[in-house]
């Protein structure tokens, strides 16, 4: 059976949705769901480019992670205190936030569900006009099973844990450390039931709160490749002292767990795109630590739509290499699922990533103070684009500036290919103060100049251009005839809203900073694109 063919069998969908809807619940009481399944998001491949579509509108993922688990469990913040993080995310300019929802949060006791924090998060997203990627934290968190994330009744069940040298060791970030048998049917059935109830609840909440569809994707587990790549060797993980665990088996159980939980999301009444993030390795070839396992193994699973990467790299060349590798998996959306928000050149990395047909999620919005205070290397742990107390860092404004343009152009940004995405001032890892470049797409030649370190882009959509610069810049266009220039941005339903009086038509445009221009034009002839040559150093 081909990838996702399982979910194209309409009769099977209806049967499973009916069965699973019987387990929907709120605040500890199981109730029957009366809502039919909806499909909020899906992947679309057009003209050899794969992108995310939300409610039928192309949607580039431009996000920042809010560590709800750390803020509530470690920093002891109330959910009301967490609201300010959503306000800051909106101020930063992202279009979505990545929010951990952990198993123990919603089902600490068997079949007793509590979605009160989930409801607050959904309400915050609605209030601040943000979409949510749910990060399902459970049995495989970077290769470990933690007591803060997994219900105690699961951890207490006899015969469900593997043996490891540091079994039960306490880590104040995540609690007691174990390794569960990831492919155990009883564990998987309990976890599938929990995540099904979660997404059925989201469906019901959404139906009662305006059908805005706040959740758009689900990440299944977190960096699960860590189990075979590091944890098995570090802690001698085995079935018992007389029964070893091979890495082949470890990878097989990792994949089975991801697949089964992903399928459960797809069979819930609130169907979204599923993804799994892995740690940067050797592109998409076999991992250095175990070459028989590779990222594409995850992509072939019926339960997972996207395999994406957490590079934690500050050089454009490294980011480019990873994106091109993951893009080579036909039908995959090559998302940068996490990259450190504290990098001073984050704005440049974001522009480079989207020009290469990726999305980009900042990790994280603001790092837990508890995390920072409980480490010997505070600068290394502080990943936030804001400080722990939500103050701007020296580069925060530059991130906001580039995000403003990218989100204003969102539907076209999601669809355009690299050959028609001209990105300026990103050859070096950080923008140059004075920069002159000539780049051509397949239809237009653009001469760009800046004297103040502007980042900029031009999207060639065939009969119109979208032009944006973070600061004042000059663009000269050739190989076409311009008929109209206006400013504006796209709204949530994919309509371009005119922002004011049209500009005088000309082949030269001096742009204001942080303004999106739409230029209607007719190309004179086809050109050979050279856009990719100006993304990082060759």
Coordinates of C-alpha atoms in Angstrom, one line a residue:
X1 CA 0.0 0.0 0.0
X2 CA 1.4 3.4 -1.0
X3 CA 2.0 6.3 1.4
X4 CA -1.2 7.4 2.9
X5 CA -3.4 5.2 0.8
X6 CA -4.9 4.0 4.0
X7 CA -6.5 7.4 4.6
X8 CA -8.0 7.6 1.1
X9 CA -10.5 4.8 1.8
X10 CA -13.6 6.8 2.6
X11 CA -15.6 4.0 4.1
X12 CA -12.7 3.0 6.5
X13 CA -12.3 6.7 7.5
X14 CA -16.0 6.9 8.4
X15 CA -16.0 3.7 10.4
X16 CA -12.9 4.6 12.4
X17 CA -14.1 8.2 13.0
X18 CA -17.3 6.8 14.4
X19 CA -15.6 4.4 16.7
X20 CA -13.0 6.9 17.9
X21 CA -15.6 9.6 18.4
X22 CA -17.1 7.5 21.2
X23 CA -14.0 8.1 23.3
X24 CA -14.1 11.9 23.1
X25 CA -14.1 13.5 26.5
X26 CA -13.8 16.7 28.5
X27 CA -12.6 17.2 32.1
X28 CA -12.6 13.6 33.0
X29 CA -15.9 12.5 31.6
X30 CA -16.0 10.4 28.4
X31 CA -18.7 11.8 26.1
X32 CA -19.8 10.9 22.6
X33 CA -18.7 13.3 19.9
X34 CA -21.5 14.5 17.6
X35 CA -19.1 16.2 15.1
X36 CA -18.0 14.7 11.8
X37 CA -14.4 14.6 10.8
X38 CA -12.9 17.7 9.2
X39 CA -9.6 18.0 7.4
X40 CA -7.9 21.3 8.4
X41 CA -4.6 20.9 6.7
X42 CA -2.9 18.8 4.0
X43 CA 0.2 18.8 1.9
X44 CA -0.1 19.8 -1.8
X45 CA 2.4 19.3 -4.5
X46 CA 2.2 21.6 -7.5
X47 CA 4.8 22.1 -10.1
X48 CA 7.2 19.9 -8.2
X49 CA 6.9 22.0 -5.0
X50 CA 5.3 20.6 -1.8
X51 CA 3.7 23.0 0.6
X52 CA 1.2 23.1 3.4
X53 CA -2.4 24.1 2.8
X54 CA -4.6 25.2 5.7
X55 CA -8.4 25.5 4.9
X56 CA -7.5 25.5 1.2
X57 CA -5.0 28.4 1.5
X58 CA -1.2 27.9 1.0
X59 CA 0.4 28.4 4.4
X60 CA 4.2 28.7 5.1
X61 CA 5.1 27.7 8.6
X62 CA 6.9 30.6 10.2
X63 CA 6.7 29.9 13.9
X64 CA 8.2 30.1 17.4
X65 CA 8.0 27.5 20.1
X66 CA 6.5 28.3 23.5
X67 CA 7.6 25.7 26.0
X68 CA 4.3 25.3 27.9
X69 CA 5.7 22.3 29.7
X70 CA 8.8 24.1 31.0
X71 CA 6.9 27.2 31.9
X72 CA 4.2 25.4 33.9
X73 CA 6.1 22.4 35.3
X74 CA 9.5 24.1 36.0
X75 CA 8.9 27.8 36.2
X76 CA 5.6 27.2 38.0
X77 CA 3.8 29.8 35.9
X78 CA 0.0 29.8 35.9
X79 CA -1.8 29.5 32.6
X80 CA -2.8 33.1 32.9
X81 CA 0.9 34.1 33.2
X82 CA 1.6 32.1 30.0
X83 CA -0.7 34.3 28.0
X84 CA 1.9 37.0 27.7
X85 CA 4.0 34.6 25.6
X86 CA 1.3 34.4 23.0
X87 CA 1.1 38.2 23.0
X88 CA 4.9 38.4 22.4
X89 CA 4.6 35.8 19.6
X90 CA 2.1 38.0 17.8
X91 CA 4.4 41.0 18.4
X92 CA 7.3 39.1 16.9
X93 CA 5.3 38.5 13.8
X94 CA 5.1 34.7 13.5
X95 CA 2.0 33.1 12.0
X96 CA 2.0 30.0 14.2
X97 CA 3.4 28.8 17.6
X98 CA 4.6 25.3 18.5
X99 CA 3.0 24.2 21.8
X100 CA 4.0 21.1 23.7
X101 CA 1.0 19.1 24.9
X102 CA 2.2 16.1 27.0
X103 CA 0.3 12.9 27.7
X104 CA 0.4 13.3 31.5
X105 CA -1.1 16.8 31.2
X106 CA -4.4 15.5 29.8
X107 CA -4.6 11.9 31.3
X108 CA -2.7 11.6 34.6
X109 CA -5.1 8.8 35.6
X110 CA -6.6 6.1 33.4
X111 CA -9.5 7.5 31.3
X112 CA -9.7 10.6 33.4
X113 CA -9.1 13.5 30.9
X114 CA -8.5 17.2 31.7
X115 CA -8.3 19.6 28.8
X116 CA -8.4 22.9 30.8
X117 CA -4.9 24.0 29.9
X118 CA -5.6 22.9 26.3
X119 CA -8.7 25.1 26.2
X120 CA -6.7 28.1 27.5
X121 CA -4.0 27.6 24.8
X122 CA -6.7 27.4 22.1
X123 CA -8.3 30.6 23.4
X124 CA -4.9 32.4 23.4
X125 CA -4.3 31.4 19.8
X126 CA -7.7 32.7 18.8
X127 CA -7.2 35.9 20.7
X128 CA -3.8 36.6 19.2
X129 CA -4.5 35.4 15.7
X130 CA -2.0 32.5 15.8
X131 CA -2.1 29.0 14.5
X132 CA -0.8 26.1 16.6
X133 CA 1.4 23.2 15.9
X134 CA 0.7 20.7 18.6
X135 CA 3.9 19.0 19.8
X136 CA 2.9 15.7 21.3
X137 CA 5.4 14.9 24.0
X138 CA 5.0 11.4 25.4
X139 CA 7.0 8.1 25.3
X140 CA 9.9 9.2 23.2
X141 CA 11.3 12.6 24.1
X142 CA 14.8 12.7 22.5
X143 CA 15.1 9.0 23.1
X144 CA 13.9 9.0 26.7
X145 CA 10.6 8.4 28.6
X146 CA 10.1 11.0 31.3
X147 CA 7.8 11.0 34.3
X148 CA 6.8 14.6 33.8
X149 CA 5.5 13.7 30.3
X150 CA 4.2 10.1 30.6
X151 CA 1.3 9.2 33.1
X152 CA 2.5 7.4 36.2
X153 CA 0.0 4.6 35.6
X154 CA 1.9 3.8 32.4
X155 CA 5.3 3.9 34.1
X156 CA 4.0 1.7 36.9
X157 CA 2.6 -1.1 34.7
X158 CA 4.8 -4.2 35.1
X159 CA 6.8 -5.4 32.2
X160 CA 6.5 -2.2 30.1
X161 CA 10.0 -0.7 30.6
X162 CA 13.3 -1.6 29.1
X163 CA 16.4 -1.7 31.4
X164 CA 19.0 1.1 31.3
X165 CA 22.0 1.9 33.4
X166 CA 20.5 5.2 34.8
X167 CA 17.0 3.8 35.2
X168 CA 14.9 6.1 37.4
X169 CA 17.5 8.9 37.6
X170 CA 16.0 12.3 38.3
X171 CA 16.5 15.2 36.0
X172 CA 14.9 18.4 37.2
X173 CA 13.9 19.4 33.6
X174 CA 11.7 16.4 32.9
X175 CA 11.5 14.2 36.0
X176 CA 12.5 10.6 36.4
X177 CA 14.1 9.0 33.3
X178 CA 13.1 5.6 31.9
X179 CA 12.9 3.8 28.6
X180 CA 9.5 2.3 27.7
X181 CA 9.0 -0.5 25.3
X182 CA 7.9 1.8 22.5
X183 CA 6.2 -0.9 20.4
X184 CA 4.2 -2.5 23.3
X185 CA 0.6 -2.9 22.1
X186 CA -0.9 -2.0 25.5
X187 CA 1.1 1.3 25.7
X188 CA 0.3 2.1 22.1
X189 CA -3.4 1.5 22.6
X190 CA -3.4 3.8 25.6
X191 CA -1.5 6.5 23.9
X192 CA -3.6 6.3 20.7
X193 CA -6.7 6.7 22.8
X194 CA -5.3 9.7 24.6
X195 CA -4.2 11.6 21.5
X196 CA -7.5 10.7 19.8
X197 CA -9.4 12.2 22.7
X198 CA -7.2 15.3 22.5
X199 CA -7.9 15.9 18.8
X200 CA -11.6 15.0 19.2
X201 CA -11.7 17.6 22.0
X202 CA -10.1 20.2 19.8
X203 CA -12.7 19.5 17.2
X204 CA -15.5 20.1 19.7
X205 CA -13.9 23.2 21.1
X206 CA -13.4 24.6 17.6
X207 CA -17.0 23.9 16.7
X208 CA -18.2 25.9 19.7
X209 CA -15.8 28.8 19.2
X210 CA -16.2 29.9 15.6
X211 CA -14.7 27.1 13.5
X212 CA -11.4 29.0 13.2
X213 CA -9.4 25.8 13.1
X214 CA -6.6 26.9 15.4
X215 CA -4.5 23.7 15.3
X216 CA -2.9 23.0 11.9
X217 CA -0.3 20.2 12.4
X218 CA 0.7 17.6 15.0
X219 CA 4.3 16.7 15.7
X220 CA 4.5 13.1 16.8
X221 CA 7.2 12.6 19.5
X222 CA 10.3 14.7 19.7
X223 CA 13.6 13.9 18.1
X224 CA 12.9 10.2 18.5
X225 CA 16.0 9.3 16.5
X226 CA 17.9 10.0 19.7
X227 CA 16.9 6.6 21.1
X228 CA 19.0 4.6 18.6
X229 CA 21.6 7.3 17.8
X230 CA 22.7 8.0 21.4
X231 CA 20.6 6.7 24.3
X232 CA 21.0 3.0 23.6
X233 CA 24.8 3.2 23.7
X234 CA 25.0 5.8 26.4
X235 CA 22.9 3.9 28.9
X236 CA 23.2 0.3 27.7
X237 CA 19.5 0.0 27.0
X238 CA 18.4 -3.6 26.8
X239 CA 15.4 -5.9 27.5
X240 CA 17.2 -7.4 30.4
X241 CA 20.8 -8.3 31.5
X242 CA 20.5 -11.5 29.6
X243 CA 18.5 -10.2 26.6
X244 CA 20.1 -7.4 24.6
X245 CA 18.2 -4.9 22.4
X246 CA 19.6 -4.5 18.9
X247 CA 19.5 -1.1 17.1
X248 CA 17.5 -2.7 14.3
X249 CA 14.8 -3.5 16.8
X250 CA 15.2 -0.2 18.5
X251 CA 14.6 1.6 15.3
X252 CA 11.7 -0.6 14.4
X253 CA 9.9 0.0 17.7
X254 CA 10.6 3.8 17.3
X255 CA 9.0 3.8 13.8
X256 CA 6.0 1.7 14.9
X257 CA 5.2 4.1 17.7
X258 CA 5.4 7.2 15.5
X259 CA 3.3 5.5 12.8
X260 CA 0.5 4.3 15.1
X261 CA 0.2 7.7 16.9
X262 CA 0.2 9.6 13.6
X263 CA -2.6 7.3 12.3
X264 CA -4.6 8.0 15.4
X265 CA -4.5 11.8 14.7
X266 CA -5.6 11.2 11.1
X267 CA -8.5 9.1 12.3
X268 CA -9.7 11.6 14.8
X269 CA -12.5 14.0 14.0
X270 CA -9.9 16.8 13.7
X271 CA -7.5 15.7 10.9
X272 CA -4.3 17.6 10.4
X273 CA -0.9 17.1 8.8
X274 CA 1.5 15.1 10.9
X275 CA 5.2 15.5 11.2
X276 CA 8.2 14.1 13.1
X277 CA 11.4 16.1 13.7
X278 CA 14.8 14.6 13.9
X279 CA 18.3 15.8 14.9
X280 CA 20.6 17.0 12.1
X281 CA 22.7 14.1 10.9
X282 CA 24.1 13.2 7.5
X283 CA 21.4 14.8 5.4
X284 CA 18.9 12.1 4.5
X285 CA 21.4 9.2 4.2
X286 CA 21.9 6.8 7.1
X287 CA 22.7 8.3 10.5
X288 CA 26.3 8.4 11.4
X289 CA 25.6 6.4 14.6
X290 CA 23.5 3.7 12.8
X291 CA 23.6 3.8 9.0
X292 CA 20.8 1.3 8.5
X293 CA 18.3 4.0 9.8
X294 CA 17.6 7.1 7.9
X295 CA 15.1 10.0 7.8
X296 CA 13.2 8.7 4.8
X297 CA 12.1 5.7 6.9
X298 CA 9.9 8.1 8.8
X299 CA 8.5 9.7 5.7
X300 CA 7.4 6.3 4.3
X301 CA 5.1 5.7 7.3
X302 CA 1.4 6.0 6.6
X303 CA 0.9 8.0 9.8
X304 CA 3.5 10.7 9.0
X305 CA 3.3 13.4 6.3
X306 CA 6.5 15.3 6.9
X307 CA 9.9 14.4 8.1
X308 CA 11.8 17.5 9.2
X309 CA 15.0 18.5 10.8
X310 CA 16.4 20.4 13.8
X311 CA 19.7 21.6 12.5
X312 CA 20.9 24.1 15.3
X313 CA 23.3 25.7 12.8
X314 CA 24.0 29.4 12.2
X315 CA 25.7 29.1 8.8
X316 CA 23.4 29.5 5.7
X317 CA 25.5 26.8 3.9
X318 CA 24.6 24.3 6.6
X319 CA 20.9 25.2 6.5
X320 CA 20.9 25.1 2.7
X321 CA 22.5 21.6 2.7
X322 CA 19.8 20.2 5.0
X323 CA 16.9 21.8 3.3
X324 CA 18.0 20.6 -0.2
X325 CA 18.5 17.1 1.2
X326 CA 15.0 16.9 2.8
X327 CA 13.5 18.5 -0.3
X328 CA 14.9 15.7 -2.4
X329 CA 12.4 13.3 -0.7
X330 CA 9.6 13.6 -3.2
X331 CA 6.4 14.9 -1.6
X332 CA 8.1 16.1 1.6
X333 CA 7.9 19.6 3.0
X334 CA 11.5 20.4 4.1
X335 CA 10.7 22.2 7.3
X336 CA 13.3 23.6 9.6
X337 CA 11.4 22.4 12.7
X338 CA 13.7 24.0 15.3
X339 CA 16.6 26.3 15.0
X340 CA 18.1 28.4 17.8
X341 CA 16.3 31.8 18.2
X342 CA 19.4 33.3 19.9
X343 CA 21.4 33.2 16.7
X344 CA 22.1 36.9 15.9
X345 CA 21.6 36.2 12.1
X346 CA 18.2 34.5 12.6
X347 CA 16.5 36.9 10.2
X348 CA 19.0 35.9 7.4
X349 CA 18.5 32.2 8.2
X350 CA 14.7 32.6 8.0
X351 CA 14.9 34.3 4.6
X352 CA 17.3 31.7 3.2
X353 CA 15.1 28.9 4.4
X354 CA 11.9 30.1 2.8
X355 CA 13.8 31.0 -0.4
X356 CA 14.8 27.3 -0.5
X357 CA 11.1 26.3 -0.2
X358 CA 11.2 25.5 3.5
X359 CA 9.4 26.8 6.6
X360 CA 11.2 27.9 9.7
X361 CA 10.4 27.5 13.4
X362 CA 12.4 29.4 16.0
X363 CA 13.4 27.5 19.1
X364 CA 12.3 29.1 21.2
X365 CA 10.4 32.3 21.8
X366 CA 11.8 32.7 25.3
X367 CA 13.7 30.1 27.2
X368 CA 12.5 28.9 30.6
X369 CA 14.3 30.7 33.4
X370 CA 14.5 27.4 35.3
X371 CA 16.3 25.9 32.4
X372 CA 18.8 28.8 32.3
X373 CA 19.3 28.8 36.1
X374 CA 19.9 25.1 36.3
X375 CA 22.8 24.7 33.9
X376 CA 26.5 25.5 34.0
X377 CA 26.4 27.0 30.5
X378 CA 23.6 29.6 30.6
X379 CA 24.4 31.2 27.2
X380 CA 24.3 27.8 25.5
X381 CA 20.9 26.9 27.0
X382 CA 19.3 30.3 26.4
X383 CA 17.9 29.7 22.9
X384 CA 15.2 32.4 23.0
X385 CA 14.7 35.1 20.4
X386 CA 13.6 37.1 23.5
X387 CA 15.2 37.0 26.9
X388 CA 13.7 34.8 29.6
X389 CA 11.6 37.8 30.8
X390 CA 10.4 38.6 27.3
X391 CA 12.7 41.5 26.6
X392 CA 14.1 42.1 23.2
X393 CA 17.6 40.9 22.3
X394 CA 19.9 42.9 20.0
X395 CA 18.6 41.0 16.9
X396 CA 14.9 40.6 17.8
X397 CA 13.8 43.6 15.8
X398 CA 15.5 42.3 12.6
X399 CA 13.6 39.1 13.0
X400 CA 10.3 41.0 13.3
X401 CA 11.1 43.0 10.2
X402 CA 11.7 40.0 7.9
X403 CA 8.7 38.1 9.3
X404 CA 6.4 41.1 8.6
X405 CA 7.2 40.8 4.9
X406 CA 7.1 37.0 4.7
X407 CA 3.7 36.7 6.4
X408 CA 2.3 39.6 4.4
X409 CA 3.1 37.6 1.2
X410 CA 2.2 34.2 2.8
X411 CA 0.0 32.4 0.2
X412 CA 2.4 33.3 -2.7
X413 CA 5.4 32.6 -0.5
X414 CA 4.2 29.1 0.2
X415 CA 3.7 28.3 -3.5
X416 CA 6.6 30.0 -5.3
X417 CA 9.6 27.9 -6.3
X418 CA 13.3 28.9 -5.6
X419 CA 13.8 29.7 -9.2
X420 CA 11.3 32.5 -8.9
X421 CA 12.3 33.6 -5.4
X422 CA 15.0 36.3 -5.5
X423 CA 16.4 36.8 -2.0
X424 CA 18.8 39.7 -1.5
X425 CA 21.8 40.2 0.9
X426 CA 22.0 36.6 2.1
X427 CA 25.2 35.4 0.5
X428 CA 27.0 36.1 3.7
X429 CA 25.7 34.7 7.0
X430 CA 24.8 38.2 8.1
X431 CA 23.6 41.1 5.9
X432 CA 26.2 43.4 4.5
X433 CA 25.6 47.2 5.1
X434 CA 26.3 48.1 1.5
X435 CA 25.2 45.6 -1.1
X436 CA 24.6 45.6 -4.8
X437 CA 23.3 42.5 -6.6
X438 CA 21.8 41.5 -9.9
X439 CA 19.5 38.4 -9.7
X440 CA 17.2 37.1 -12.3
X441 CA 14.1 34.8 -12.0
X442 CA 12.7 33.0 -15.0
X443 CA 10.9 36.2 -16.1
X444 CA 12.5 39.3 -14.6
X445 CA 15.9 40.8 -14.0
X446 CA 16.4 42.7 -10.8
X447 CA 19.1 45.1 -9.8
X448 CA 19.1 45.6 -6.0
X449 CA 21.0 48.1 -3.9
X450 CA 21.1 49.0 -0.2
X451 CA 23.2 51.2 2.0
X452 CA 21.7 50.2 5.3
X453 CA 22.0 46.4 5.4
X454 CA 18.5 45.7 4.2
X455 CA 17.3 42.1 3.6
X456 CA 14.9 41.9 0.7
X457 CA 13.0 39.6 -1.6
X458 CA 11.1 39.6 -4.9
X459 CA 8.6 36.8 -5.6
X460 CA 8.0 36.3 -9.4
X461 CA 4.4 35.0 -9.7
X462 CA 4.3 35.1 -13.5
X463 CA 2.2 38.2 -14.1
X464 CA 3.0 40.1 -10.9
X465 CA 5.8 40.6 -8.4
X466 CA 5.8 40.9 -4.7
X467 CA 8.7 43.1 -3.5
X468 CA 9.8 43.7 0.1
X469 CA 12.8 45.1 1.9
X470 CA 13.4 45.4 5.7
X471 CA 14.8 48.9 5.2
X472 CA 15.0 51.4 2.4
X473 CA 16.3 49.9 -0.8
X474 CA 16.3 50.4 -4.5
X475 CA 15.1 47.9 -7.2
X476 CA 15.5 48.3 -10.9
X477 CA 13.6 45.9 -13.1
X478 CA 14.3 44.9 -16.7
X479 CA 13.0 42.3 -19.2
X480 CA 9.4 43.3 -18.7
X481 CA 6.7 46.0 -18.8
X482 CA 5.2 47.3 -15.5
X483 CA 1.6 48.2 -15.6
X484 CA 0.6 48.8 -11.9
X485 CA 2.3 49.2 -8.5
X486 CA 0.4 49.1 -5.2
X487 CA 1.1 48.2 -1.6
X488 CA -0.8 45.9 0.7
X489 CA -0.8 42.4 2.1
X490 CA -2.7 39.1 2.0
X491 CA -5.5 38.5 4.6
X492 CA -6.3 35.2 6.3
X493 CA -8.4 34.0 3.4
X494 CA -5.7 34.6 0.8
X495 CA -7.0 37.9 -0.6
X496 CA -4.6 40.7 -1.4
X497 CA -5.8 43.8 0.4
X498 CA -4.7 47.1 -1.2
X499 CA -2.8 49.2 1.3
X500 CA -3.2 52.6 -0.3
X501 CA -3.0 54.7 -3.5
X502 CA -1.1 53.1 -6.4
X503 CA 2.4 54.2 -7.2
X504 CA 3.5 55.7 -10.4
X505 CA 4.5 53.1 -12.9
X506 CA 8.3 52.9 -13.4
X507 CA 11.0 50.3 -13.9
X508 CA 12.8 51.6 -10.8
X509 CA 11.4 51.4 -7.3
X510 CA 12.7 53.0 -4.2
X511 CA 11.1 51.1 -1.4
X512 CA 10.2 52.1 2.1
X513 CA 11.2 49.6 4.8
X514 CA 8.7 46.9 5.9
X515 CA 6.2 47.6 3.1
X516 CA 5.0 44.9 0.7
X517 CA 4.7 46.1 -3.0
X518 CA 2.7 44.3 -5.6
X519 CA 3.8 45.0 -9.2
X520 CA 1.8 43.9 -12.2
X521 CA 4.1 43.3 -15.2
X522 CA 4.4 41.5 -18.5
X523 CA 7.7 39.6 -19.2
X524 CA 9.5 40.2 -22.5
X525 CA 11.1 36.8 -22.6
X526 CA 12.1 33.7 -20.6
X527 CA 15.3 33.9 -18.6
X528 CA 17.6 31.4 -16.9
X529 CA 17.1 31.8 -13.2
X530 CA 20.2 32.2 -11.0
X531 CA 18.4 32.8 -7.7
X532 CA 19.9 29.8 -5.9
X533 CA 23.4 31.1 -6.5
X534 CA 22.8 34.0 -4.1
X535 CA 21.6 31.9 -1.1
X536 CA 24.7 31.4 1.0
X537 CA 28.2 31.0 -0.4
X538 CA 28.8 28.5 -3.2

